[in-house]
Every structure is written in C-alpha cells, then in structure tokens.
Short mmCIF file of C-alpha atoms in Angstrom, two decimals:
data_model
loop_
_atom_site.label_atom_id
_atom_site.label_comp_id
_atom_site.label_asym_id
_atom_site.label_seq_id
_atom_site.Cartn_x
_atom_site.Cartn_y
_atom_site.Cartn_z
CA MET A 1 11.19 16.00 -9.60
CA ILE A 2 8.45 14.57 -7.40
CA THR A 3 5.28 16.60 -7.88
CA GLY A 4 2.51 14.27 -6.71
CA TYR A 5 1.44 10.73 -5.91
CA HIS A 6 1.63 9.96 -9.64
CA ASN A 7 5.43 10.10 -9.65
CA LEU A 8 6.34 9.40 -6.02
CA PRO A 9 7.84 5.88 -5.82
CA ILE A 10 6.07 3.65 -3.32
CA GLY A 11 9.37 2.77 -1.60
CA LYS A 12 10.26 6.42 -1.00
CA TYR A 13 6.72 7.04 0.23
CA GLN A 14 7.05 4.25 2.79
CA LYS A 15 10.45 5.53 3.90
CA THR A 16 9.03 9.04 4.28
CA ILE A 17 6.04 7.93 6.34
CA ASN A 18 8.28 5.81 8.58
CA ALA A 19 10.58 8.81 9.15
CA MET A 20 7.63 11.05 10.01
CA MET A 21 6.23 8.53 12.49
CA GLN A 22 9.41 8.76 14.56
CA HIS A 23 8.35 12.23 15.72
CA GLU A 24 5.44 13.29 17.90
CA ASP A 25 5.89 16.98 17.13
CA ASP A 26 4.22 17.98 13.84
CA MET A 27 6.99 20.39 12.83
CA ASP A 28 9.72 17.81 13.43
CA ALA A 29 7.69 15.27 11.45
CA HIS A 30 7.38 17.77 8.60
CA VAL A 31 11.14 18.33 8.62
CA ALA A 32 11.64 14.56 8.49
CA MET A 33 9.32 14.44 5.47
CA ILE A 34 11.25 17.14 3.62
CA ALA A 35 14.58 15.55 4.51
CA THR A 36 13.56 12.11 3.23
CA LEU A 37 11.95 13.33 0.02
CA GLN A 38 14.87 15.64 -0.75
CA GLU A 39 17.45 13.05 0.36
CA LEU A 40 18.92 15.47 2.89
CA SER A 41 19.76 15.12 6.56
CA PRO A 42 17.35 16.69 9.10
CA GLU A 43 20.18 19.07 10.01
CA ASP A 44 20.32 20.25 6.39
CA VAL A 45 16.63 21.10 6.52
CA TYR A 46 16.85 22.86 9.90
CA ASN A 47 19.72 24.99 8.53
CA MET A 48 17.92 25.77 5.28
CA PRO A 49 16.86 29.39 4.58
CA LEU A 50 13.26 29.79 5.64
CA MET A 51 12.03 30.90 2.21
CA GLU A 52 13.59 27.82 0.59
CA TYR A 53 11.94 25.63 3.24
CA HIS A 54 8.53 27.15 2.49
CA GLU A 55 9.05 26.72 -1.25
CA ILE A 56 9.91 23.04 -0.89
CA SER A 57 7.05 22.51 1.58
CA ALA A 58 4.59 23.89 -0.97
CA ARG A 59 5.89 21.39 -3.55
CA TYR A 60 5.08 18.50 -1.21
CA ALA A 61 1.72 19.80 0.01
CA PHE A 62 0.09 16.80 -1.71
CA MET A 63 1.50 14.61 1.07
CA MET A 64 -1.08 16.13 3.40
CA GLN A 65 -3.93 15.18 1.06
CA GLU A 66 -5.74 11.94 0.41
CA LEU A 67 -4.95 9.86 -2.64
CA PRO A 68 -7.11 10.58 -5.69
CA PRO A 69 -9.73 7.94 -6.55
CA ALA A 70 -8.38 4.69 -7.97
CA GLU A 71 -8.14 4.45 -11.74
CA ASN A 72 -7.93 1.54 -14.18
CA ILE A 73 -4.78 -0.53 -13.96
CA LYS A 74 -2.30 -0.83 -16.82
CA GLU A 75 -1.73 -3.90 -18.95
CA VAL A 76 2.04 -3.73 -18.36
CA TYR A 77 4.18 -1.82 -15.86
CA ASP A 78 7.66 -0.98 -17.15
CA LEU A 79 9.69 -0.78 -13.94
CA GLY A 80 13.46 -0.72 -14.16
CA ASN A 81 14.53 -3.67 -16.32
CA PHE A 82 11.22 -5.49 -15.89
CA HIS A 83 8.00 -5.53 -17.89
CA LEU A 84 5.56 -6.57 -15.16
CA VAL A 85 2.09 -7.87 -15.95
CA PRO A 86 -0.66 -7.93 -13.31
CA THR A 87 -2.27 -11.32 -12.74
CA LYS A 88 -5.79 -9.98 -13.26
CA ASP A 89 -7.62 -13.25 -12.74
CA VAL A 90 -7.04 -14.54 -9.19
CA LYS A 91 -8.13 -17.97 -10.41
CA LYS A 92 -4.91 -18.07 -12.40
CA PHE A 93 -2.70 -17.65 -9.34
CA THR A 94 -0.20 -20.43 -8.82
CA THR A 95 -0.28 -22.11 -5.41
CA ALA A 96 2.97 -20.38 -4.40
CA GLN A 97 1.60 -17.04 -5.55
CA TYR A 98 -1.58 -17.44 -3.51
CA ILE A 99 0.29 -18.58 -0.38
CA ASP A 100 2.75 -15.67 -0.59
CA TYR A 101 -0.13 -13.25 -1.17
CA GLN A 102 -1.94 -14.57 1.90
CA HIS A 103 1.18 -14.14 4.02
CA MET A 104 1.85 -10.61 2.78
CA VAL A 105 -1.71 -9.36 3.13
CA LYS A 106 -1.54 -10.07 6.87
CA GLU A 107 1.63 -8.03 7.37
CA ASP A 108 1.93 -4.30 8.01
CA ASN A 109 4.20 -2.22 5.77
CA LYS A 110 4.49 -4.98 3.16
CA ILE A 111 2.86 -3.26 0.19
CA VAL A 112 5.91 -3.78 -2.06
CA GLU A 113 6.10 -7.48 -1.22
CA LEU A 114 2.35 -7.77 -1.68
CA LEU A 115 2.48 -6.16 -5.10
CA SER A 116 5.32 -8.46 -6.12
CA CYS A 117 2.84 -11.32 -5.67
CA LEU A 118 0.54 -9.67 -8.20
CA LEU A 119 3.02 -8.32 -10.76
CA VAL A 120 4.88 -11.00 -12.71
CA PRO A 121 7.53 -10.47 -15.42
CA LYS A 122 6.00 -10.80 -18.88
CA GLY A 123 6.10 -14.40 -20.11
CA SER A 124 7.09 -15.79 -16.70
CA THR A 125 5.43 -17.92 -14.04
CA TYR A 126 5.39 -16.40 -10.55
CA ALA A 127 8.80 -16.73 -8.79
CA VAL A 128 10.16 -19.03 -11.51
CA GLY A 129 13.20 -18.04 -13.56
CA TYR A 130 13.67 -14.59 -12.04
CA ASP A 131 14.82 -13.05 -8.77
CA LEU A 132 11.77 -12.01 -6.72
CA ALA A 133 13.93 -9.64 -4.67
CA GLU A 134 14.93 -7.81 -7.86
CA VAL A 135 11.29 -7.40 -8.83
CA GLN A 136 10.54 -6.03 -5.37
CA LYS A 137 13.42 -3.56 -5.72
CA ALA A 138 12.08 -2.43 -9.12
CA ILE A 139 8.60 -1.95 -7.64
CA SER A 140 9.93 -0.04 -4.63
CA GLU A 141 12.05 2.32 -6.72
CA ASN A 142 9.80 2.82 -9.75
CA LEU A 143 6.11 2.10 -9.08
CA SER A 144 4.23 5.25 -8.14
CA VAL A 145 1.99 5.50 -5.10
CA GLN A 146 -0.95 6.16 -7.43
CA ASP A 147 -0.28 3.02 -9.46
CA ALA A 148 0.15 1.00 -6.25
CA ASN A 149 -3.22 2.23 -5.05
CA ASN A 150 -4.85 1.46 -8.41
CA LEU A 151 -3.55 -2.11 -8.23
CA SER A 152 -4.64 -2.62 -4.64
CA ALA A 153 -8.14 -1.33 -5.40
CA PHE A 154 -8.41 -3.61 -8.45
CA PHE A 155 -7.50 -6.72 -6.49
CA LEU A 156 -9.68 -5.81 -3.54
CA ARG A 157 -12.64 -5.62 -5.93
CA LYS A 158 -11.67 -8.98 -7.41
CA LEU A 159 -11.27 -10.66 -4.06
CA LYS A 160 -14.30 -9.24 -2.30
CA HIS A 161 -16.70 -11.51 -4.19
CA SER A 162 -15.10 -14.58 -2.63
CA ILE A 163 -14.15 -12.99 0.71
CA LEU A 164 -17.44 -11.32 1.70
CA PRO A 165 -19.32 -14.64 2.06
CA THR A 166 -16.43 -15.91 4.20
CA LEU A 167 -16.63 -12.82 6.42
CA THR A 168 -20.37 -13.35 6.82
CA TYR A 169 -19.72 -16.94 7.96
CA LEU A 170 -17.06 -15.71 10.40
CA GLY A 171 -19.58 -13.28 11.88
CA LEU A 172 -21.93 -16.15 12.62
CA GLN A 173 -19.09 -18.13 14.19
CA ILE A 174 -18.13 -15.18 16.41
CA MET A 175 -21.69 -14.68 17.62
CA THR A 176 -22.22 -18.35 18.44
CA GLU A 177 -18.84 -19.63 19.60
CA PHE A 178 -16.95 -16.77 21.27
CA PRO A 179 -17.44 -15.48 24.84
CA ARG A 180 -19.65 -12.42 25.05
CA LYS A 181 -16.84 -10.14 26.29
CA GLU A 182 -14.75 -10.91 23.17
CA ARG A 183 -17.53 -10.53 20.63
CA LYS A 184 -17.69 -6.74 20.39
CA GLU A 185 -13.99 -6.26 19.59
CA MET A 186 -13.96 -9.09 17.07
CA MET A 187 -17.15 -7.95 15.38
CA ASN A 188 -15.77 -4.39 15.10
CA LEU A 189 -12.71 -5.79 13.33
CA LEU A 190 -14.93 -7.91 11.09
CA TRP A 191 -17.06 -4.92 10.10
CA ARG A 192 -13.93 -2.92 9.29
CA LEU A 193 -12.80 -5.72 6.99
CA ARG A 194 -16.23 -5.89 5.36
CA SER A 195 -16.11 -2.12 4.82
CA ILE A 196 -12.72 -2.35 3.10
CA PHE A 197 -13.77 -5.13 0.74
CA ARG A 198 -17.15 -3.59 -0.03
CA SER A 199 -15.64 -0.23 -0.97
CA GLY A 200 -12.86 -1.54 -3.20
CA ASP A 201 -11.14 1.83 -2.76
CA GLY A 202 -7.63 0.48 -2.47
CA LEU A 203 -5.18 0.79 0.36
CA ASN A 204 -5.24 3.75 2.71
CA MET A 205 -1.71 4.92 2.04
CA SER A 206 -2.11 8.53 3.06
CA ASN A 207 -0.56 9.73 6.29
CA GLN A 208 -3.79 11.11 7.65
#
C-alpha cells in the first residue's frame, strides 16, 4: 500500500501528475489522482461511496505536500532484477553516459531516463552488456519518489561546482552580446538555474 513518497514509485507518480494536469477543475484533478493511484477508472471513483472516497483521499494527503528534505543516497538500489549503483563521481562518467545525461537534463518529464544515466548495474559499464530500457522500467516501477529526489539532490550538489562558474560566464556573455530587450528574460532564467544549483535541494517533483 502506498503511504507516502518513500514508497510511491516514481513512474506512478509521473503518471498521476500527468493525469491531474489534464483537468482544470481541482475536484476533477483530485479524482484523477485517486483513480491513477488506485488503478481505477475515473468513473469508478465518481461512483464510489463518499465515505470511502474521503478515506482514500486521507491516505494520499501527502500528495498535496512538499517532498521532505533530501537524505543521503544509498550505495546500491535493489530495483526489480537489478542491483543499481550510483556513479557518485561525475569524473568517472563514460562519454556516452555524459552525453545521454546532458540530453536528458534538458528534457521535461524525463526523470526516469535521467536517473538511468546515473544508476548502473553493479559491475557493469554504462549501457554496455545490459538493456537500458529494462533498467529504466525497473527504475520507473520500483524507485521511490523520495529516493529519486535524494539522487537528484546529490548530483546537483556534485555538478554545481563545475556549473556555477559556467553560469557566471554566461551571465557576462548575455550582458555584453545580447540585445537589451532580450537580456531581462535570459538573465531571469539564468538566475533560476543558479538558484537550483546553489540550493542542491533536488528536483521539484511536488505538484504544487
């Protein structure tokens, strides 16, 4: 039974958020949330006795709250048939691993694919000798939202030391080489990026 972010699989979380975003009305979005988490149809939820609906809603009240602060990451993540080890030192990335990571970090809704760049089967080299799609499936179905946030926060802290100087350089480039009317929007985006990497708080995966 799902009782919090600590045992809600990241794939089901994404599916739930996507279902909720299809509705402008808050009540309809809440029904979509219940339906997805309970693996029911929206019609099943609408036809549910009101007391049962309230009881289930209380169980999933955590979905309306922010994620708890990031914690230390694990040495190994046992997900499905895989024992996945985080590549803690970004200097040990393979070229393919770094390129895939750079592609995924630019995409929306690609947290599972992003994490599959960071979690490698024990004893393996990234994307060599195993099916990357199977690893992504194991992450989607078994890695909790809390663990996903812990991993994202860890790697943001690792990367910020090399990225912050780059962002500072980009700021200088924007101020000297871009037309005045474009500077404000680009600098706002740059400051948001700097804020993310300075905080090292992990991904904002709440629905607030």
